Amino acid sequence: MAERPALSGRPGRIDPSRVVTMAPFTQADTEGVRVRTVIVLAAGMGKRMKSDLPKVLHPVLGRTLVGHVLATVGEAFGGDARTVVVVGNGAERVTSHVAEIAPEAVVALQAEQRGTGHAVRIALESAKVTEGRVIVLNGDIPMLTAETLRALERLHDEGDGAAATMLTAEVDDPTGLGRIVRTVDGGVAKIVEHRDATPEELAIREINAGAYAFDGMLLQETLAKVSTHNDQGEEYLTDVVALLVDSGRPVRAYRTADADETLGCNDRVELAALRARLRDRVNEGWMRSGVSIIDPATTWIDVTARVEPDAVIEPNTHLRGSTTVGAGAVVGPDTSLIDTDVAARATVLRTHAQGASVGEGASVGPYAYLRPGTALGTKAKVGTFVETKNAQLGEGAKVPHLSYIGDATVGEHSNVGAATVTVNYDGVAKHRTVIGAHARTGADNMFVAPVEVGDGAYTAAGSVITNDVPPGALGVARGKQRNIDGWVARRRPGTAAADAAARASGGPVDDEGAASGDVRGDRAGEEAGGR
Ligand code: UD1
Ligand code: CA
């Protein structure tokens, strides 16, 4: 299923679950306090994505790539960081996205993408950073955790502090990534980019993740010395490392054991691989907290969704956006819930739902479609092939089969007959149907809104209800039936139907005609009103 590129659950709306918590910058620039600046690099072209959408805006389980990175920053540092996002490619879209999800972050424009070092230089200038710690994060490493980010910074700060500290990991396939070149005594010597590496360097499996801590002052000084003498003719941030080492400054590496955290993404194949790894991590987290996930490989839970212990998630289920699933609820198989709340012990089977809420112990599906504004009360039921929109069902209310319930209220413990349609739209405006409590509406009803059915009222099957039905009344609105006796024998002689009818009434059977029965309709058929 295609994920939405925009972060808001519904068009034109910001879903609060997707807003990254990042309190206003409060840390004072006073002596003794180390100011923290976080720079997120999000200006790159992302050429290999072959996409109209800037790479960092591609969605992965509920957030964009850069949204994940900003969420991690928010989780790691809260308000104790001034955050600068460098934008360039697709600057307008990235800027408005950042404003939406991390309004406290500042945006710096890198009009021409001349490399990661150039991007950081622009960020430092625009934020007027002259001191303190500077954390730099690639915008395309969504699996980095707040824990690791804090650990990286702790290592950087240890003792008198390092000039630079980078996050590294040993990976099986380091293709395309910067390699960490170590000195004989194990210290960091430099980072060499894949395309600039010698064959010996290419054999190194320790890679640069694209997450760093720097001393701000030294970073600024050193960036000024970075050349563009490399295969791409760009200013590489990674060249700062060798320059610092050569000038005798302490440079450290924080090697994480979980290489997944360093997964970047340059094309859609890597994006899919990354999404699968993140899915596994999310699912593992929920299972460890007491959720049963029957088939983790086909269960996709956005990082923004929440599931309570003892919920059961059946195969091929997607929980997206701000969706919540309560304790003991059973969801799936083959179900997608978007921004939908499922209360405890409810059952939601083979269903697509968006912007809906399902009450405690309620039952939905199989094959139900709950649209925005659907609110099902405790133990309510929406059954097979039922579509609801802007509809409130009271406690124990039921719409079991084949119905469309839109712009409607169904009172508690009422039952709506099979094949019911609320006729809510007159071509210009929407109107409501209100059905009271303990009502019983017949099968195959049309409720032509605005219309009300009172408490305890009944309606007859096949009715088109255009007028209100008072409490306790039976509303009947259908043609009266008449039977035309002997019609088949007269108008369809020699057919199988005529024979069957004859047998039923003990008359003679015409064997020859039965095989060549005429089944065309004619005027008499219309007259009989048959269907
Ligand atoms: C970079 C590192 C590499 C590391 C890898 C990890 C450099 C030179 N190389 O390589 O050592 O192993 O990340 O994934 O830094 N960006 C800008 N402006 C630019 C160029 C890039 O903002 O002018 C941003 C991109 O949007 C991206 C990040 O910087 O978010 C990294 O750029 P990318 O081109 O993906 O670098 P890699 O070649 O992957
Ligand atoms: Ca990259």
Coordinates of C-alpha atoms and ligand atoms in Angstrom, one line a residue:
M1 CA 0.0 0.0 0.0
A2 CA 1.3 3.5 -0.8
E3 CA 2.1 5.6 2.2
R4 CA 1.1 9.2 2.1
P5 CA 3.9 11.5 1.4
A6 CA 2.5 14.2 3.6
L7 CA 2.5 13.7 7.3
S8 CA -0.9 14.8 8.2
G9 CA -3.5 12.0 8.6
R10 CA -6.1 13.8 6.6
P11 CA -5.5 16.3 3.9
G12 CA -5.0 19.8 5.2
R13 CA -4.9 18.7 8.8
I14 CA -1.9 18.3 11.1
D15 CA -2.2 15.2 13.1
P16 CA -0.8 15.9 16.6
S17 CA 0.7 12.4 16.8
R18 CA 3.0 13.3 14.0
V19 CA 4.3 16.5 15.6
V20 CA 7.7 16.0 17.0
T21 CA 8.0 17.2 20.6
M22 CA 10.7 19.8 20.6
A23 CA 10.3 22.4 23.3
P24 CA 11.5 25.9 22.7
F25 CA 15.2 26.4 23.1
T26 CA 15.8 27.4 26.8
Q27 CA 19.4 26.7 27.5
A28 CA 21.2 29.9 28.4
D29 CA 24.4 30.9 26.6
T30 CA 26.0 31.6 29.9
E31 CA 29.6 30.7 31.0
G32 CA 30.2 27.2 32.0
V33 CA 27.1 25.9 30.2
R34 CA 27.8 24.0 27.1
V35 CA 25.4 25.2 24.4
R36 CA 24.1 22.4 22.1
T37 CA 23.4 23.0 18.5
V38 CA 22.0 20.1 16.3
I39 CA 22.4 20.4 12.6
V40 CA 20.3 18.1 10.4
L41 CA 21.4 17.8 6.8
A42 CA 18.4 17.6 4.5
A43 CA 19.4 19.5 1.4
G44 CA 20.8 16.7 -0.8
M45 CA 19.4 15.8 -4.1
G46 CA 18.6 12.2 -3.4
K47 CA 19.2 11.5 -7.1
R48 CA 19.1 7.8 -6.8
M49 CA 15.5 7.8 -5.4
K50 CA 14.4 9.0 -8.9
S51 CA 11.6 10.8 -7.3
D52 CA 9.7 14.0 -7.5
L53 CA 9.6 14.0 -3.7
P54 CA 12.8 15.2 -1.9
K55 CA 14.4 12.1 -0.5
V56 CA 14.1 13.2 3.2
L57 CA 10.3 13.5 2.7
H58 CA 9.9 9.9 1.8
P59 CA 7.7 8.2 4.5
V60 CA 8.7 5.2 6.6
L61 CA 6.2 3.9 9.1
G62 CA 4.5 7.0 10.1
R63 CA 7.2 9.7 9.7
T64 CA 9.3 11.0 6.9
L65 CA 13.0 10.2 6.9
V66 CA 13.8 13.6 8.3
G67 CA 10.8 13.4 10.6
H68 CA 12.3 10.3 12.2
V69 CA 15.6 12.1 12.7
L70 CA 13.9 15.2 14.2
A71 CA 11.9 13.0 16.5
T72 CA 15.1 11.4 17.7
V73 CA 16.6 14.8 18.4
G74 CA 13.5 15.8 20.3
E75 CA 13.5 12.6 22.4
A76 CA 17.3 12.9 23.1
F77 CA 17.5 16.5 24.0
G78 CA 14.0 17.9 24.5
G79 CA 14.3 21.7 24.6
D80 CA 18.0 21.7 25.3
A81 CA 19.1 22.0 21.7
R82 CA 18.9 24.6 19.1
T83 CA 18.1 22.7 15.9
V84 CA 19.0 23.8 12.4
V85 CA 17.8 21.9 9.4
V86 CA 19.7 22.5 6.2
V87 CA 17.4 22.5 3.2
G88 CA 18.1 22.9 -0.5
N89 CA 16.6 20.4 -2.9
G90 CA 12.8 20.8 -2.7
A91 CA 13.5 23.5 -0.1
E92 CA 9.9 24.8 0.0
R93 CA 8.4 21.4 0.7
V94 CA 11.0 20.4 3.2
T95 CA 10.7 23.8 5.0
S96 CA 7.0 23.6 5.3
H97 CA 7.2 20.0 6.5
V98 CA 9.8 21.0 9.1
A99 CA 7.6 23.9 10.2
E100 CA 4.7 21.4 10.6
I101 CA 6.5 18.7 12.6
A102 CA 9.2 20.7 14.4
P103 CA 8.2 24.3 14.6
E104 CA 11.0 25.2 16.9
A105 CA 13.7 24.2 14.4
V106 CA 15.4 26.8 12.3
V107 CA 15.9 26.3 8.6
A108 CA 19.0 27.2 6.8
L109 CA 19.1 27.3 3.0
Q110 CA 21.9 25.7 1.1
A111 CA 21.0 27.0 -2.4
E112 CA 23.6 24.8 -4.1
Q113 CA 24.4 21.4 -2.8
R114 CA 28.2 21.6 -2.6
G115 CA 28.7 18.8 -0.1
T116 CA 28.0 17.9 3.5
G117 CA 30.9 20.2 4.8
H118 CA 29.4 23.1 2.9
A119 CA 26.0 22.4 4.3
V120 CA 27.3 22.5 7.9
R121 CA 29.2 25.7 7.2
I122 CA 26.0 27.3 6.0
A123 CA 24.1 26.0 9.1
L124 CA 26.8 27.4 11.5
E125 CA 26.7 30.8 9.8
S126 CA 22.9 31.0 9.7
A127 CA 22.6 30.0 13.4
K128 CA 25.6 32.2 14.3
V129 CA 27.1 29.3 16.2
T130 CA 30.5 30.2 17.6
E131 CA 30.9 27.8 20.5
G132 CA 29.5 24.8 22.4
R133 CA 28.8 21.4 21.1
V134 CA 27.6 20.8 17.6
I135 CA 25.8 17.6 16.7
V136 CA 25.5 16.9 13.0
L137 CA 23.1 14.3 11.7
N138 CA 22.4 13.2 8.1
G139 CA 18.7 13.6 7.4
D140 CA 18.4 10.1 6.0
I141 CA 19.3 7.9 9.0
P142 CA 15.8 7.3 10.5
M143 CA 16.7 4.3 12.7
L144 CA 19.1 6.2 14.9
T145 CA 17.8 6.1 18.5
A146 CA 17.9 8.9 21.1
E147 CA 19.8 6.5 23.4
T148 CA 22.6 6.1 21.0
L149 CA 22.7 9.8 20.2
R150 CA 23.0 10.6 23.9
A151 CA 25.7 7.9 24.3
L152 CA 27.6 9.5 21.4
E153 CA 27.5 12.8 23.0
R154 CA 28.6 11.4 26.4
L155 CA 31.6 9.8 24.8
H156 CA 32.4 13.1 23.1
D157 CA 32.2 15.0 26.4
E158 CA 34.2 12.5 28.5
G159 CA 37.3 14.0 30.2
D160 CA 38.3 17.2 28.5
G161 CA 36.1 16.4 25.6
A162 CA 37.0 15.5 22.1
A163 CA 37.2 17.7 19.0
A164 CA 35.0 15.3 17.1
T165 CA 33.3 12.1 17.8
M166 CA 31.5 10.0 15.1
L167 CA 29.1 7.2 15.2
T168 CA 30.4 4.1 13.5
A169 CA 29.3 0.5 13.0
E170 CA 30.7 -2.7 11.5
V171 CA 28.5 -3.7 8.5
D172 CA 28.5 -6.7 6.2
D173 CA 28.2 -4.7 3.1
P174 CA 29.9 -1.2 3.3
T175 CA 29.4 -0.4 -0.3
G176 CA 28.9 3.3 -0.9
L177 CA 29.7 4.4 2.6
G178 CA 32.5 6.3 4.1
R179 CA 35.1 4.0 5.8
I180 CA 36.8 4.6 9.1
V181 CA 40.5 4.4 8.7
R182 CA 42.2 3.5 12.0
T183 CA 45.8 4.1 13.1
V184 CA 48.0 1.2 14.2
D185 CA 47.1 1.8 17.8
G186 CA 43.3 1.8 17.0
G187 CA 42.7 5.5 17.0
V188 CA 40.7 7.2 14.2
A189 CA 43.0 8.5 11.4
K190 CA 40.4 9.6 8.8
I191 CA 37.2 8.9 7.0
V192 CA 37.5 8.0 3.4
E193 CA 34.6 8.0 1.0
H194 CA 33.9 4.9 -1.0
R195 CA 34.6 6.5 -4.3
D196 CA 37.9 7.9 -3.1
A197 CA 39.1 4.8 -1.3
T198 CA 42.1 2.6 -2.1
P199 CA 41.4 -1.2 -2.5
E200 CA 42.8 -1.8 1.0
E201 CA 40.5 0.9 2.4
L202 CA 37.5 -0.6 0.5
A203 CA 38.0 -3.8 2.5
I204 CA 37.3 -1.9 5.8
R205 CA 33.9 -2.8 7.2
E206 CA 33.7 -0.1 9.8
I207 CA 31.6 2.7 8.3
N208 CA 30.7 6.3 9.1
A209 CA 27.0 6.5 10.0
G210 CA 26.5 10.2 9.4
A211 CA 26.1 11.2 13.0
Y212 CA 28.7 13.3 14.7
A213 CA 29.5 15.5 17.7
F214 CA 31.9 18.4 17.3
D215 CA 33.5 21.1 19.3
G216 CA 31.7 24.1 17.6
M217 CA 34.7 26.4 17.5
L218 CA 37.1 23.8 16.1
L219 CA 34.5 22.6 13.6
Q220 CA 34.1 26.1 12.2
E221 CA 37.9 26.7 12.0
T222 CA 38.5 23.3 10.3
L223 CA 35.6 23.5 7.8
A224 CA 37.3 26.6 6.4
K225 CA 40.3 24.4 5.5
V226 CA 38.3 21.6 3.8
S227 CA 39.1 21.3 0.1
T228 CA 37.1 19.9 -2.8
H229 CA 39.9 17.7 -4.0
N230 CA 37.8 14.5 -4.2
D231 CA 36.0 12.5 -6.8
Q232 CA 32.8 14.5 -6.5
G233 CA 34.5 17.9 -6.2
E234 CA 32.4 18.6 -3.0
E235 CA 33.3 19.9 0.5
Y236 CA 33.1 16.8 2.6
L237 CA 32.3 17.1 6.3
T238 CA 34.1 13.9 6.7
D239 CA 37.4 15.5 5.8
V240 CA 37.2 17.5 9.0
V241 CA 38.2 14.3 10.8
A242 CA 41.7 13.9 9.2
L243 CA 42.4 17.7 9.5
L244 CA 41.6 17.5 13.3
V245 CA 43.7 14.4 13.7
D246 CA 46.6 16.0 11.8
S247 CA 46.6 19.0 14.1
G248 CA 46.8 16.8 17.1
R249 CA 43.2 17.1 18.3
P250 CA 41.4 14.2 20.0
V251 CA 38.9 12.4 17.7
R252 CA 36.8 9.6 19.0
A253 CA 34.5 7.0 17.4
Y254 CA 31.4 5.5 19.1
R255 CA 30.9 2.1 17.6
T256 CA 27.4 0.9 18.0
A257 CA 26.7 -2.8 18.2
D258 CA 23.3 -2.4 16.4
A259 CA 24.3 -1.6 12.8
D260 CA 20.6 -1.1 11.9
E261 CA 20.7 2.2 13.7
T262 CA 23.1 3.5 11.1
L263 CA 21.1 2.4 8.1
G264 CA 20.9 5.2 5.6
C265 CA 18.9 5.2 2.4
N266 CA 19.9 6.3 -1.0
D267 CA 17.5 4.5 -3.3
R268 CA 14.1 2.8 -3.1
V269 CA 15.7 -0.7 -2.6
E270 CA 17.5 0.6 0.5
L271 CA 14.3 2.4 1.6
A272 CA 12.4 -0.9 1.5
A273 CA 15.1 -2.7 3.4
L274 CA 15.2 0.0 5.9
R275 CA 11.4 0.0 6.3
A276 CA 11.5 -3.8 6.9
R277 CA 14.2 -3.4 9.6
L278 CA 12.2 -0.6 11.3
R279 CA 9.0 -2.7 11.2
D280 CA 10.9 -5.6 12.9
R281 CA 12.2 -3.2 15.6
V282 CA 8.7 -1.7 16.2
N283 CA 7.1 -5.1 16.3
E284 CA 9.7 -6.5 18.7
G285 CA 9.1 -3.6 21.0
W286 CA 5.3 -4.2 21.1
M287 CA 5.7 -8.0 21.5
R288 CA 8.1 -7.4 24.5
S289 CA 5.5 -5.2 26.0
G290 CA 2.9 -7.9 25.9
V291 CA 1.2 -7.6 22.5
S292 CA 0.7 -10.8 20.4
I293 CA 1.7 -10.3 16.9
I294 CA 0.8 -13.4 15.0
D295 CA 2.9 -12.7 11.9
P296 CA 5.5 -9.9 12.4
A297 CA 6.6 -10.1 8.8
T298 CA 3.2 -8.8 7.6
T299 CA 2.4 -6.5 10.4
W300 CA 3.2 -2.8 9.8
I301 CA 2.8 -0.5 12.8
D302 CA 3.7 3.1 12.4
V303 CA 6.1 4.5 15.1
T304 CA 3.3 6.9 16.1
A305 CA 0.7 4.1 16.8
R306 CA 0.1 2.6 20.3
V307 CA -0.9 -0.9 21.3
E308 CA -1.8 -2.1 24.8
P309 CA -0.8 -5.4 26.3
D310 CA -2.8 -8.5 25.4
A311 CA -4.0 -7.0 22.2
V312 CA -3.7 -9.5 19.3
I313 CA -2.6 -8.3 15.9
E314 CA -3.5 -10.8 13.2
P315 CA -1.5 -11.2 10.0
N316 CA -1.4 -8.5 7.2
T317 CA -2.4 -5.7 9.5
H318 CA -1.4 -2.0 9.2
L319 CA -1.7 0.3 12.2
R320 CA -1.0 3.8 10.9
G321 CA -0.8 7.3 12.2
S322 CA -2.2 8.0 15.6
T323 CA -4.0 4.6 15.8
T324 CA -4.4 3.1 19.2
V325 CA -5.5 -0.5 20.1
G326 CA -6.7 -1.3 23.6
A327 CA -5.9 -4.2 25.8
G328 CA -7.3 -7.6 24.7
A329 CA -8.6 -6.2 21.4
V330 CA -8.2 -8.4 18.3
V331 CA -7.3 -6.6 15.1
G332 CA -7.0 -8.3 11.7
P333 CA -6.2 -10.2 9.6
D334 CA -6.1 -8.1 6.5
T335 CA -6.9 -4.8 8.3
S336 CA -5.7 -1.2 7.9
L337 CA -6.4 1.2 10.6
I338 CA -5.5 4.9 10.1
D339 CA -5.8 7.4 12.9
T340 CA -8.3 5.0 14.5
D341 CA -8.9 4.2 18.1
V342 CA -9.9 0.6 19.0
A343 CA -10.9 0.2 22.7
A344 CA -10.3 -2.8 24.9
R345 CA -11.6 -6.2 23.9
A346 CA -13.0 -4.9 20.6
T347 CA -12.7 -7.1 17.5
V348 CA -11.9 -5.6 14.1
L349 CA -11.7 -8.2 11.3
R350 CA -10.8 -7.6 7.6
T351 CA -11.5 -3.9 7.8
H352 CA -10.3 -0.6 6.5
A353 CA -10.8 2.3 8.9
Q354 CA -9.7 5.9 9.0
G355 CA -10.5 8.5 11.6
A356 CA -12.9 6.2 13.5
S357 CA -13.3 5.1 17.1
V358 CA -14.4 1.6 18.0
G359 CA -15.9 1.2 21.5
E360 CA -15.0 -1.4 24.2
G361 CA -16.0 -4.9 23.2
A362 CA -17.4 -3.7 19.9
S363 CA -17.3 -5.8 16.8
V364 CA -16.4 -4.7 13.3
G365 CA -16.3 -6.7 10.0
P366 CA -15.4 -8.8 8.2
Y367 CA -15.3 -6.5 5.3
A368 CA -16.2 -3.2 6.9
Y369 CA -15.2 0.3 5.8
L370 CA -15.2 2.8 8.6
R371 CA -14.7 6.4 7.4
P372 CA -13.9 9.6 9.4
G373 CA -16.3 10.5 12.1
T374 CA -17.4 7.0 12.8
A375 CA -17.9 6.4 16.5
L376 CA -19.0 3.0 17.7
G377 CA -20.2 2.7 21.3
T378 CA -19.5 -0.1 23.7
K379 CA -20.4 -3.5 22.3
A380 CA -21.8 -1.9 19.1
K381 CA -21.5 -4.0 15.9
V382 CA -20.8 -3.1 12.3
G383 CA -20.9 -6.2 10.2
T384 CA -20.1 -7.5 6.8
F385 CA -20.0 -5.1 3.8
V386 CA -21.0 -2.1 5.8
E387 CA -19.7 1.4 5.2
T388 CA -20.0 4.1 7.8
K389 CA -19.1 7.8 7.7
N390 CA -19.7 10.5 10.3
A391 CA -22.0 8.0 12.0
Q392 CA -22.4 7.4 15.8
L393 CA -23.7 4.1 17.0
G394 CA -24.8 3.9 20.6
E395 CA -24.0 1.1 23.1
G396 CA -25.0 -2.2 21.7
A397 CA -26.4 -0.8 18.5
K398 CA -26.0 -3.0 15.4
V399 CA -25.7 -2.6 11.7
P400 CA -24.9 -6.2 10.8
H401 CA -25.1 -6.5 7.0
L402 CA -24.7 -4.8 3.6
S403 CA -25.4 -1.2 4.6
Y404 CA -24.3 2.4 4.1
I405 CA -24.7 4.5 7.3
G406 CA -23.5 8.1 6.7
D407 CA -24.3 11.3 8.6
A408 CA -26.4 9.2 11.0
T409 CA -27.0 8.5 14.7
V410 CA -28.2 5.1 15.8
G411 CA -29.3 5.0 19.4
E412 CA -28.3 2.4 21.9
H413 CA -29.5 -1.2 21.4
S414 CA -31.1 -0.5 18.1
N415 CA -30.8 -2.9 15.2
V416 CA -30.6 -1.7 11.6
G417 CA -31.8 -4.2 9.1
A418 CA -29.7 -5.7 6.3
A419 CA -29.2 -3.6 3.2
T420 CA -30.0 -0.3 4.7
V421 CA -29.0 3.0 3.1
T422 CA -29.1 6.4 4.7
V423 CA -29.8 8.7 1.8
N424 CA -27.7 11.6 3.1
Y425 CA -26.9 13.6 0.1
D426 CA -29.4 15.5 -2.1
G427 CA -26.8 16.6 -4.6
V428 CA -26.1 19.8 -2.8
A429 CA -26.1 19.3 1.0
K430 CA -25.7 16.5 3.5
H431 CA -28.5 15.6 5.9
R432 CA -28.7 13.5 9.0
T433 CA -30.7 10.4 9.8
V434 CA -31.4 9.9 13.5
I435 CA -32.6 6.6 14.7
G436 CA -33.5 6.4 18.4
A437 CA -32.8 3.8 21.1
H438 CA -34.2 0.2 20.9
A439 CA -35.5 0.7 17.4
R440 CA -35.8 -2.1 14.9
T441 CA -35.6 -1.0 11.3
G442 CA -36.5 -3.5 8.6
A443 CA -34.2 -5.0 5.9
D444 CA -33.8 -3.0 2.7
N445 CA -34.7 0.4 4.0
M446 CA -33.8 3.8 2.6
F447 CA -33.8 6.6 5.1
V448 CA -34.2 9.8 3.1
A449 CA -32.5 12.4 5.3
P450 CA -33.3 14.5 7.1
V451 CA -35.4 12.0 8.9
E452 CA -35.9 10.6 12.4
V453 CA -37.1 7.3 13.7
G454 CA -38.2 7.5 17.3
D455 CA -37.2 5.4 20.3
G456 CA -38.6 1.9 20.2
A457 CA -40.0 2.4 16.7
Y458 CA -40.1 -0.2 13.9
T459 CA -39.9 0.1 10.1
A460 CA -41.1 -2.4 7.6
A461 CA -38.8 -4.3 5.3
G462 CA -38.4 -2.6 1.9
S463 CA -39.5 0.8 3.1
V464 CA -38.3 4.1 1.7
I465 CA -38.7 6.2 4.9
T466 CA -39.2 9.9 3.9
N467 CA -41.2 11.0 6.9
D468 CA -40.3 10.8 10.6
V469 CA -41.5 7.7 12.4
P470 CA -42.8 8.5 15.9
P471 CA -41.6 6.6 19.0
G472 CA -43.2 3.2 19.2
A473 CA -44.8 3.4 15.7
L474 CA -44.3 1.0 12.7
G475 CA -43.3 2.9 9.6
V476 CA -44.4 1.2 6.4
A477 CA -43.5 2.8 3.1
R478 CA -43.7 0.3 0.2
G479 CA -46.0 -0.9 -2.6
K480 CA -48.7 -3.5 -1.6
Q481 CA -48.2 -6.9 -3.1
R482 CA -50.8 -8.5 -5.5
N483 CA -50.6 -12.0 -7.0
I484 CA -51.9 -12.8 -10.5
D485 CA -53.0 -16.4 -10.3
G486 CA -52.2 -18.7 -13.2
W487 CA -50.0 -16.1 -15.0
V488 CA -47.2 -18.5 -15.8
A489 CA -49.4 -21.2 -17.3
R490 CA -51.0 -18.5 -19.5
R491 CA -48.0 -16.5 -20.5
R492 CA -45.1 -19.0 -20.2
P493 CA -46.6 -22.2 -21.3
G494 CA -44.1 -25.1 -21.8
T495 CA -41.4 -23.6 -19.7
A496 CA -39.7 -25.4 -16.8
A497 CA -41.4 -22.8 -14.5
A498 CA -44.8 -23.7 -16.0
D499 CA -44.0 -27.4 -15.4
A500 CA -42.9 -26.9 -11.9
A501 CA -46.0 -24.8 -11.2
A502 CA -48.2 -27.6 -12.7
R503 CA -46.5 -30.2 -10.6
A504 CA -47.0 -28.1 -7.5
S505 CA -50.8 -27.8 -8.3
G506 CA -51.1 -31.5 -9.5
G507 CA -51.9 -30.6 -13.1
P508 CA -50.6 -32.1 -16.4
V509 CA -46.9 -31.5 -17.4
D510 CA -45.9 -30.6 -21.1
D511 CA -42.6 -32.5 -21.5
E512 CA -41.7 -31.1 -25.0
G513 CA -42.0 -27.5 -24.3
A514 CA -39.9 -27.6 -21.2
A515 CA -36.6 -27.9 -23.1
S516 CA -37.2 -24.9 -25.3
G517 CA -38.4 -22.5 -22.7
D518 CA -38.7 -18.9 -23.6
V519 CA -37.1 -16.8 -21.0
R520 CA -37.4 -13.3 -22.6
G521 CA -39.2 -10.7 -20.5
D522 CA -42.3 -9.1 -22.0
R523 CA -44.9 -6.6 -21.0
A524 CA -46.7 -9.1 -18.8
G525 CA -43.4 -9.6 -16.9
E526 CA -43.3 -5.9 -16.2
E527 CA -46.9 -6.0 -15.2
A528 CA -46.2 -8.8 -12.7
G529 CA -43.5 -6.6 -11.2
G530 CA -41.2 -9.6 -10.9
R531 CA -37.5 -9.2 -10.3
Ligands
UD1_1 C1 27.6 10.4 3.8 C2 29.0 10.5 4.4 C3 29.6 9.1 4.5 C4 28.7 8.2 5.3 C5 27.2 8.3 4.8 C6 26.3 7.6 5.8 C7 30.0 12.6 3.6 C8 30.9 13.2 2.6 N1 29.9 11.3 3.5 O1 27.7 9.9 2.5 O2 30.9 9.1 5.0 O3 29.1 6.9 5.3 O4 26.8 9.7 4.7 O5 25.0 7.5 5.3 O6 29.4 13.3 4.4 N2 23.4 16.9 2.2 C9 23.2 18.2 2.2 N3 23.9 19.1 1.4 C10 24.8 18.6 0.5 C11 25.0 17.2 0.4 C12 24.3 16.4 1.3 O7 22.4 18.7 3.1 O8 25.4 19.4 -0.2 C13 22.7 16.0 3.1 C14 21.8 15.0 2.4 O9 20.5 15.5 2.2 C15 21.9 13.8 3.3 C16 23.2 13.9 4.1 O10 23.6 15.3 3.8 O11 20.8 13.8 4.3 C17 24.2 13.0 3.5 O12 24.4 13.2 2.2 P1 24.5 12.0 1.1 O13 24.7 12.5 -0.2 O14 23.5 11.0 1.3 O15 25.9 11.4 1.6 P2 26.5 10.0 1.4 O16 27.1 9.9 0.1 O17 25.5 9.0 1.8
CA2 CA 23.4 9.0 2.3

